[in-house]
XYZ file of C-alpha atoms in Angstrom:
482
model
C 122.560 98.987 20.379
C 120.157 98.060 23.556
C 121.632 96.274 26.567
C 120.524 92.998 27.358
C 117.242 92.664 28.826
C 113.933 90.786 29.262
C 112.866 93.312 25.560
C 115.341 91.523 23.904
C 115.434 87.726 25.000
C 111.536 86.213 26.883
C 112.468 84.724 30.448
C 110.544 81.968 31.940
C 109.574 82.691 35.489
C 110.838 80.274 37.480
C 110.715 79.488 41.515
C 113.565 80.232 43.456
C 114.945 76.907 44.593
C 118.572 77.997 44.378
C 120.485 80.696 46.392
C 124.247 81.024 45.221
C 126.630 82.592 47.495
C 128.896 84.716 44.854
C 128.093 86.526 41.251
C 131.931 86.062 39.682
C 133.099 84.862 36.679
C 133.155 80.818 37.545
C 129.818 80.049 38.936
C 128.404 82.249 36.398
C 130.244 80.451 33.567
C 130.254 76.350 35.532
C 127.308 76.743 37.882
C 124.483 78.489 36.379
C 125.285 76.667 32.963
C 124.702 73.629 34.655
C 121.286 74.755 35.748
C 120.670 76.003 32.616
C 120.860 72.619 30.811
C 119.042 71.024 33.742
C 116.038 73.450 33.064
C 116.170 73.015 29.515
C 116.055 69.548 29.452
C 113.181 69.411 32.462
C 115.677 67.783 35.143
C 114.561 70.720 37.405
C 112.914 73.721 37.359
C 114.401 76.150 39.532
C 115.601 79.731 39.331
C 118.473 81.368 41.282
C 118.846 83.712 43.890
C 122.457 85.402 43.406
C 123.772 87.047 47.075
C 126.535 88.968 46.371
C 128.907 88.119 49.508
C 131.169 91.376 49.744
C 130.056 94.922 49.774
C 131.751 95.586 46.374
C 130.690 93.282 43.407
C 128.383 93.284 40.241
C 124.485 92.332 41.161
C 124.066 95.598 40.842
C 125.453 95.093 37.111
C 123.025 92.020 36.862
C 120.040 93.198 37.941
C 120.530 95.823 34.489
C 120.271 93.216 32.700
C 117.169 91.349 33.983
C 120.029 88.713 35.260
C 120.411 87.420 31.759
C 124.489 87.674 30.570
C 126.356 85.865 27.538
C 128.495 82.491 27.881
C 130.917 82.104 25.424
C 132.579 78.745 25.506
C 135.603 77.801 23.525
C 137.920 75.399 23.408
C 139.513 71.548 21.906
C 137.049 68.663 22.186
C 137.800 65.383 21.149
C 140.026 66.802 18.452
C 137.652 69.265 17.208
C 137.605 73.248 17.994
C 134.383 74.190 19.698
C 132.656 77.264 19.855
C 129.201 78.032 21.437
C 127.172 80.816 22.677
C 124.236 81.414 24.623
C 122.667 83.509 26.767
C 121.600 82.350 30.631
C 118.512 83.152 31.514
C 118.679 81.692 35.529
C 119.073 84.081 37.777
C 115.582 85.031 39.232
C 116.707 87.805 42.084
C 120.285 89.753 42.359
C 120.685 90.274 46.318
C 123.259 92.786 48.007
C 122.929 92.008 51.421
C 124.997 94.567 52.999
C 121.857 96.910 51.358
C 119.137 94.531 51.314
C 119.606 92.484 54.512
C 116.089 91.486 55.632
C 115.021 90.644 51.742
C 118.046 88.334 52.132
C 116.643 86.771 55.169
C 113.152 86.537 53.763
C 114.424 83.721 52.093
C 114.713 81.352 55.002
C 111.329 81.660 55.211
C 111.018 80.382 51.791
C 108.992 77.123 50.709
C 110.372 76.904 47.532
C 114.137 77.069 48.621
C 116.094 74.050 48.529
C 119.778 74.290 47.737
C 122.594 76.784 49.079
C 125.385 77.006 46.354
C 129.122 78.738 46.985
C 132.030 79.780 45.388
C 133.582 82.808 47.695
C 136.928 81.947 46.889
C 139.185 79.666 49.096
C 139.488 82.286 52.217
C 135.312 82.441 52.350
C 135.078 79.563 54.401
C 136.650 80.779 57.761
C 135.626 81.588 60.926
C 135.210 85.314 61.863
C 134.814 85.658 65.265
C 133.639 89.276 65.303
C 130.526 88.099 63.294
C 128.146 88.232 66.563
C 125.623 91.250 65.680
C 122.854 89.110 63.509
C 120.871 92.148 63.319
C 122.883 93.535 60.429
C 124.332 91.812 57.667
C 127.517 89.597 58.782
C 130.707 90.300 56.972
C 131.823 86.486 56.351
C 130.222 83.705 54.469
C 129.393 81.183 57.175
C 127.922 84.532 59.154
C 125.615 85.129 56.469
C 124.762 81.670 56.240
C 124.320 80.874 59.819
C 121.786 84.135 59.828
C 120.064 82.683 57.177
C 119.499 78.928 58.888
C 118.513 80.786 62.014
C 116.028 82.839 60.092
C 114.731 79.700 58.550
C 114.386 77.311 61.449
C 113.024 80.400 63.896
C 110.202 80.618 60.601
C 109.037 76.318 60.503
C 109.939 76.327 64.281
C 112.818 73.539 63.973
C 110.798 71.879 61.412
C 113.125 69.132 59.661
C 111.903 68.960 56.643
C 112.820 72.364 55.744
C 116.530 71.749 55.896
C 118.485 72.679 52.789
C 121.190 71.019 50.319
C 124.161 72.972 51.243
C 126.945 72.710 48.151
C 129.788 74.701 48.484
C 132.733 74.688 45.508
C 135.318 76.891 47.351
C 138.675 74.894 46.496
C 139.634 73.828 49.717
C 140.001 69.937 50.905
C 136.544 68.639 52.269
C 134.853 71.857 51.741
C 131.104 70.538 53.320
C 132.813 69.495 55.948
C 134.658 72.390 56.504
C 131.420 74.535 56.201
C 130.349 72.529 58.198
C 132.693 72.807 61.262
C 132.722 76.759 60.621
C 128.879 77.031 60.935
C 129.170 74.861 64.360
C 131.619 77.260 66.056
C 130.571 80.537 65.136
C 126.898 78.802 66.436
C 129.674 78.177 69.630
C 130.453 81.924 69.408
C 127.387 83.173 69.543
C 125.931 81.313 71.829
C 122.739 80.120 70.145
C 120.406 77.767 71.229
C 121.377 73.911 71.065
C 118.143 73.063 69.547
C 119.228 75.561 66.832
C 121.913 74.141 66.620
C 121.000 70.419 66.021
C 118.721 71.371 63.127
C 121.864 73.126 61.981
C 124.115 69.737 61.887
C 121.115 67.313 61.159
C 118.057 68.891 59.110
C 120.728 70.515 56.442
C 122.830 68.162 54.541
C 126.399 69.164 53.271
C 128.013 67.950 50.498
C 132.213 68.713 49.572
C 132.859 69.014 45.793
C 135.333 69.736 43.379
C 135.171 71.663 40.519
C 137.506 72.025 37.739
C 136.771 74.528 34.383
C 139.044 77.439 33.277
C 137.189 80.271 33.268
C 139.391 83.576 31.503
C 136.026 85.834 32.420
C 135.369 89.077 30.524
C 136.657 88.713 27.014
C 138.010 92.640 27.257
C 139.965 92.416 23.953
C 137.039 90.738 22.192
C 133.930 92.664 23.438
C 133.529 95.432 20.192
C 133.581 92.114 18.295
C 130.903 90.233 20.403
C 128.073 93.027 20.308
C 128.610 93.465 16.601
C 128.255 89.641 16.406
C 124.738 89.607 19.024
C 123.661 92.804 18.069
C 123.384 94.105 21.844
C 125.186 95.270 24.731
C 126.172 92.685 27.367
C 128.569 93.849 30.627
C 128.397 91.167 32.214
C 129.777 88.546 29.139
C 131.779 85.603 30.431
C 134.297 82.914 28.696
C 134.847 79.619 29.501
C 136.640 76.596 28.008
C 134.906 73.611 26.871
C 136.113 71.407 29.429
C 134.129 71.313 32.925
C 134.422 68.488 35.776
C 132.139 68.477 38.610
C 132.150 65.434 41.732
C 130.002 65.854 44.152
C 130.143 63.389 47.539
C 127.092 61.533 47.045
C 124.229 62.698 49.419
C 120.724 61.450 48.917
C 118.892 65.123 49.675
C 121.155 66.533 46.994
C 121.310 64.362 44.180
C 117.483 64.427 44.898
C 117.156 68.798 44.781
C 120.134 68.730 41.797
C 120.149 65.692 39.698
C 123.080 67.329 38.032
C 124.317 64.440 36.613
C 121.205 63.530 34.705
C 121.543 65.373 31.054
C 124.806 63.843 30.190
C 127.483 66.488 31.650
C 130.761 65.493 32.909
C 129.334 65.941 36.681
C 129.772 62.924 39.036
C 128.156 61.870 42.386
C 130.550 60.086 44.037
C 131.280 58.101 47.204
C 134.913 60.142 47.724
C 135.911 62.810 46.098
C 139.651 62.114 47.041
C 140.861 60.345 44.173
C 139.115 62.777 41.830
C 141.023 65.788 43.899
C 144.276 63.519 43.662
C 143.543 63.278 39.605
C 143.199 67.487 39.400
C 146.256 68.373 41.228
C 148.363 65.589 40.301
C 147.896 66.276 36.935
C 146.429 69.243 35.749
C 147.948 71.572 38.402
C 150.911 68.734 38.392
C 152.237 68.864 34.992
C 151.797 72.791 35.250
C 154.349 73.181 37.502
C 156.624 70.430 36.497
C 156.064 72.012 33.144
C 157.088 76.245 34.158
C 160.628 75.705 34.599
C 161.521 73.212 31.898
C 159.612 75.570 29.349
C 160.127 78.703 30.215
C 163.969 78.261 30.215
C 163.600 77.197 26.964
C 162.382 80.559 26.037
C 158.963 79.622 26.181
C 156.059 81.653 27.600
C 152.790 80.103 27.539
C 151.073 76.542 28.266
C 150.204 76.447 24.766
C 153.612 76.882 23.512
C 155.175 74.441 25.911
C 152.942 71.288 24.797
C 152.952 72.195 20.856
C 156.755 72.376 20.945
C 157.676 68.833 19.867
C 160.187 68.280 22.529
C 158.298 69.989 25.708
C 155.342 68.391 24.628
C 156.186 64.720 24.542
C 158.514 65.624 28.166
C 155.190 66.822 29.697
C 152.806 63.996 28.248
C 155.297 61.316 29.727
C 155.420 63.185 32.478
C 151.786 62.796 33.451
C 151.064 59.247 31.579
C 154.533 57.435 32.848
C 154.708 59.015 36.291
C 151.624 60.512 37.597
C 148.458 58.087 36.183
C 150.177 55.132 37.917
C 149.904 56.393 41.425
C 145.979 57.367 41.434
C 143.112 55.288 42.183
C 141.206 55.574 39.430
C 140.151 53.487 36.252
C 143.034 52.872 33.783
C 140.519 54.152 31.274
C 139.099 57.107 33.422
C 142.983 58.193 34.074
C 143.871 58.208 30.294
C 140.685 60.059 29.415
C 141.455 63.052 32.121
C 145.170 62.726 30.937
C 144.383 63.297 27.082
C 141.538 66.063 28.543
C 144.173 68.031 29.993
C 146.861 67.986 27.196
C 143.573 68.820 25.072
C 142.825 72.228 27.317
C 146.399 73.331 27.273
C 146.533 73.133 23.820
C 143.230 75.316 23.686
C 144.136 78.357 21.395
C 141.928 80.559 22.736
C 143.034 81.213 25.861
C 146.603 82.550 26.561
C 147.568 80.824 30.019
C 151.137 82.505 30.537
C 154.027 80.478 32.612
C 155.229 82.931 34.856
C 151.493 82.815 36.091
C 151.438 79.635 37.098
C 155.529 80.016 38.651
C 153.989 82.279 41.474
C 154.045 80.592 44.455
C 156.240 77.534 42.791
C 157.874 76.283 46.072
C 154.669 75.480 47.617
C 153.310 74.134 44.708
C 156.054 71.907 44.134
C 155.411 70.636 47.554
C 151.225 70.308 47.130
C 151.478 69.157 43.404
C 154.504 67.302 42.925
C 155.520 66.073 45.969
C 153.176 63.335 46.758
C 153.448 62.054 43.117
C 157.434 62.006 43.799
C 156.805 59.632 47.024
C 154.066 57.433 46.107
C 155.638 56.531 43.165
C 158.229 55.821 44.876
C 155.941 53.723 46.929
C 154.666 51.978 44.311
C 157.603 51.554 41.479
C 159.971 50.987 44.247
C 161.897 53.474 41.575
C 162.689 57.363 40.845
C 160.219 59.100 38.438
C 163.013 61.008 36.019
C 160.307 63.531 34.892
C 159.325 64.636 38.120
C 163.237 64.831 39.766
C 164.007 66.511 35.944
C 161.578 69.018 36.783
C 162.808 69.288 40.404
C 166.654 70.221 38.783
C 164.851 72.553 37.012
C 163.246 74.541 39.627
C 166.542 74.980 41.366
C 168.001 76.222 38.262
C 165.096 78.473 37.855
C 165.621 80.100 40.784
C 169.163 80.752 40.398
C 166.786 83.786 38.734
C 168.258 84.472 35.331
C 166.770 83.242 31.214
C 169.804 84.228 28.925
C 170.918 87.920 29.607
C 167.170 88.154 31.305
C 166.053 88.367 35.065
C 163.536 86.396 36.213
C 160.797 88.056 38.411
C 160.565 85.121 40.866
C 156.977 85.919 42.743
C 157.293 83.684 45.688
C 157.014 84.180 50.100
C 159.809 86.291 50.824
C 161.461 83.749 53.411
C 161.762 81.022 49.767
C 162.895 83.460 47.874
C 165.926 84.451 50.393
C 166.533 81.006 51.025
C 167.064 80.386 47.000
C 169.222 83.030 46.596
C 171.257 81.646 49.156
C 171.859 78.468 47.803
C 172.630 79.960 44.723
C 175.485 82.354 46.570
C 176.923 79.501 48.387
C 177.333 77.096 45.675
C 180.882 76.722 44.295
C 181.052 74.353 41.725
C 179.580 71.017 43.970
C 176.347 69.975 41.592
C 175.817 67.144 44.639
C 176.451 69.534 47.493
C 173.451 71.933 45.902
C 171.093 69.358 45.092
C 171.466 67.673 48.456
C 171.085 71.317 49.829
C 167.956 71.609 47.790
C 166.131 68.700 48.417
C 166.815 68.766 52.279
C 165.159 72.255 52.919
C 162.649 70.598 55.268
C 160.921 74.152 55.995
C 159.517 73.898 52.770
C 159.022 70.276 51.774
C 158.234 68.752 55.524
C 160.621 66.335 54.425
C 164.666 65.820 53.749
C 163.652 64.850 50.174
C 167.362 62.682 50.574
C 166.122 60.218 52.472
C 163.446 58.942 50.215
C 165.394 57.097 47.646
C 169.459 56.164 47.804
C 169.863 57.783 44.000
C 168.128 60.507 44.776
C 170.423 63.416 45.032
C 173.211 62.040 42.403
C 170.271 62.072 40.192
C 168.717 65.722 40.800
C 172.793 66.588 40.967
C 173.503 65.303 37.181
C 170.073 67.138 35.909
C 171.113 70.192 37.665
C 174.896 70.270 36.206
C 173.354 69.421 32.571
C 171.113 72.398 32.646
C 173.431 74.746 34.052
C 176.416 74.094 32.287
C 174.720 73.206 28.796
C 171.590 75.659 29.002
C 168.005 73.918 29.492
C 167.193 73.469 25.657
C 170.041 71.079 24.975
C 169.123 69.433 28.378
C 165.530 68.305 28.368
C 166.252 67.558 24.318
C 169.024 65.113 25.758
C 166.433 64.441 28.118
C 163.359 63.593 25.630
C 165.329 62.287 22.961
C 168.687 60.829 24.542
């Protein structure tokens, strides 16, 4: 059996219009998919330059394979299981620029480049202030970057026409602009010319974006089964659900260099992507953590478990259609489709998306998922959302740290985790006492969660003292069913 190459599968030759920061699973499997169905249905015709932004990583692996690899997607659409497969033929040139640095900046002086693409994971967009020797490869993102603007503008002497779409999908709020502002101070750092400098801010035009597909990666149990299926060798194979979401804050120069919402995907130019973000973590990332707790002391382990048990299921779709779609700014008929999307992809049975994943880290999330849902509704309703404060009871009872005869291996900052345990070892039989204890840990919700409605704590009190005294199942059934 041959590995995957240019023998096995023709590859147009395209121009390089694209350079993507990052070769990992999710821009291989969201990204470059996109371009692929752009190219294939003439929108653009552009190939991609793949820069592989830490010393260790897999062009290497890519440029075995001519740059071609395997998408496999899979997943629940509209009802129906989906499965598809195809092989992506963009990437033109695999770059290592810790190896290859000047090829790298050869591409500032490029006519045909147009867009600058990222995904270097949410701690790639920072500042490091050592970066100040551009005649070697710079160890963060925005270094390499700001090399590679220098290069370009030092090549068309300041010309600004030559200024690039700059699209980064790191998942942080108002990513362009963050780019942005870390370009502009390690230019600060460094000391480089104003006129630079202006081109910089002006002649390049950054975009923020959100991005939402889940995207397992190597299908390691599957892989013997794949080759038989293709009838080659593929290391670089990635998997990807069905579902994929992409907003973009509308920018003329972009929507011009990547009409990406032109072939009928689910990608949207818009004029804020705020109430899209809102929609994501409100609800997808939302009902996942108002959904760990409730589940797994059921006995449950998996997302896919939780929402096709009859009771869990109907607690988590209320959850997001009763509570969270009334305090976004969408559509009513844009909110329902995203709600019924998401219910769709956790009920996805080919991917195996375990709870005490998503419980790492809960105390924060309950403060950047759930939180704001728990006080704009408030806001709004002028009432208490019972799912949400359910789910609240239900993290404090969670971290009391046991399922049954079980431990619980709570994952969490050390400081929550002591703080928890406290609470636990101080509580003597007062349901109110803990859950007005709970909610008013300001070092961890900003806020003495007390104070924002009168019935608050007797309500997260009564949850609390069902699920504790009568075990979680027989709770959220009372709960559900009454």
């Amino acid at each position: 059996m041959e590995l995957i190459s240019k023998k096995l599968f023709a590859k147009p030759e395209r121009p390089i219009r694209i350079m993507q920061f990052g070769e990992g699973n999710f821009l291989r499997a969201f990204i470059e998919w996109i371009i692929q169905d752009l190219n294939d249905k003439g929108a653009i015709n552009s190939a991609v330059a793949v820069v592989q932004p830490m010393p260790f990583g897999r062009v290497k692996e890519l440029e075995e394979q001519d740059g071609l690899y395997t998408l496999r997607l899979e997943g629940i659409d509209k009802g129906k299981t989906v499965k598809s497969s195809r092989v992506i033929d963009v990437i033109g040139d695999c770059i290592n620029p810790f190896t290859e640095y000047e090829h790298f900046l050869s591409y500032g002086k490029s006519e045909d480049l147009q867009v600058i693409i990222s995904n270097t994971t949410e701690a790639g967009i920072a500042v490091d202030p050592t970066d100040t020797d551009f005649t070697q490869c710079p160890k963060s993102y925005p270094g390499k970057l700001l090399a590679l603007l220098k290069a370009r503008y030092d090549h068309f002497k300041g010309d600004m026409d030559k200024g690039l779409a700059i699209i980064p999908c790191e998942l942080i709020d108002n990513n362009g602009d963050e780019l942005y502002r870390c370009l502009t101070e390690l230019a600060e750092i460094n000391n480089m010319d104003e006129k630079f400098v202006k081109w910089m801010q002006t002649a390049n035009h950054f975009t923020s974006t959100l991005v939402d597909r889940i995207v397992p990666g190597y299908p390691r149990n599957e892989i013997e089964e794949i080759r038989k299926e293709t009838g080659y060798i593929d290391n670089n194979v990635v998997k990807g659900e069905i579902f994929h979401l992409w907003v973009l804050k509308k920018e003329p120069v972009v929507q011009k260099y990547l009409p990406a919402d032109s072939t009928g995907l689910n990608v949207i130019f818009a004029d804020s992507i705020k109430p899209y973000k809102q929609r994501k973590v409100k609800i997808l990332n939302g009902s996942h953590t108002a959904m760990v707790p409730v589940a797994y002391l059921c006995g449950i382990d998996t997302v896919g478990e939780a929402v096709n048990d009859p009771v869990i299921g109907k607690y988590v779709h209320d959850f997001i259609f009763d509570e969270v779609n009334p305090t976004i700014d969408l559509p009513r008929d844009q909110m329902t489709d995203f709600a019924n999307s998401v219910i769709e992809r956790y009920k996805n049975p080919f991917i195996r998306h375990e709870l005490m994943s998503i419980a790492l880290n809960s105390t924060t999330k309950f403060r950047t998922r759930l939180l704001p849902t728990l006080e704009d509704y408030i806001r709004i309703k002028k009432a208490l959302p019972q799912h949400l404060l359910f789910s609240f009871a239900a993290i404090v009872e969670f971290h009391k740290g046991v399922r049954g005869s079980e431990k619980i291996a709570l994952k969490d900052d050390p400081q929550y985790l002591e703080h928890w345990a406290k609470l636990w070892a101080d509580f003597d039989g007062d349901y109110v006492k803990l859950a007005a204890a709970a909610l008013s840990w300001t070092e961890a919700w900003e806020v003495d969660m007390n104070t924002l409605h009168p019935d608050i704590t007797a309500t997260v009190a009564r949850y609390l003292e069902d699920m504790d005294k009568n075990g979680m199942k027989a709770a959220v059934d009372r709960f559900v069913n009454g």
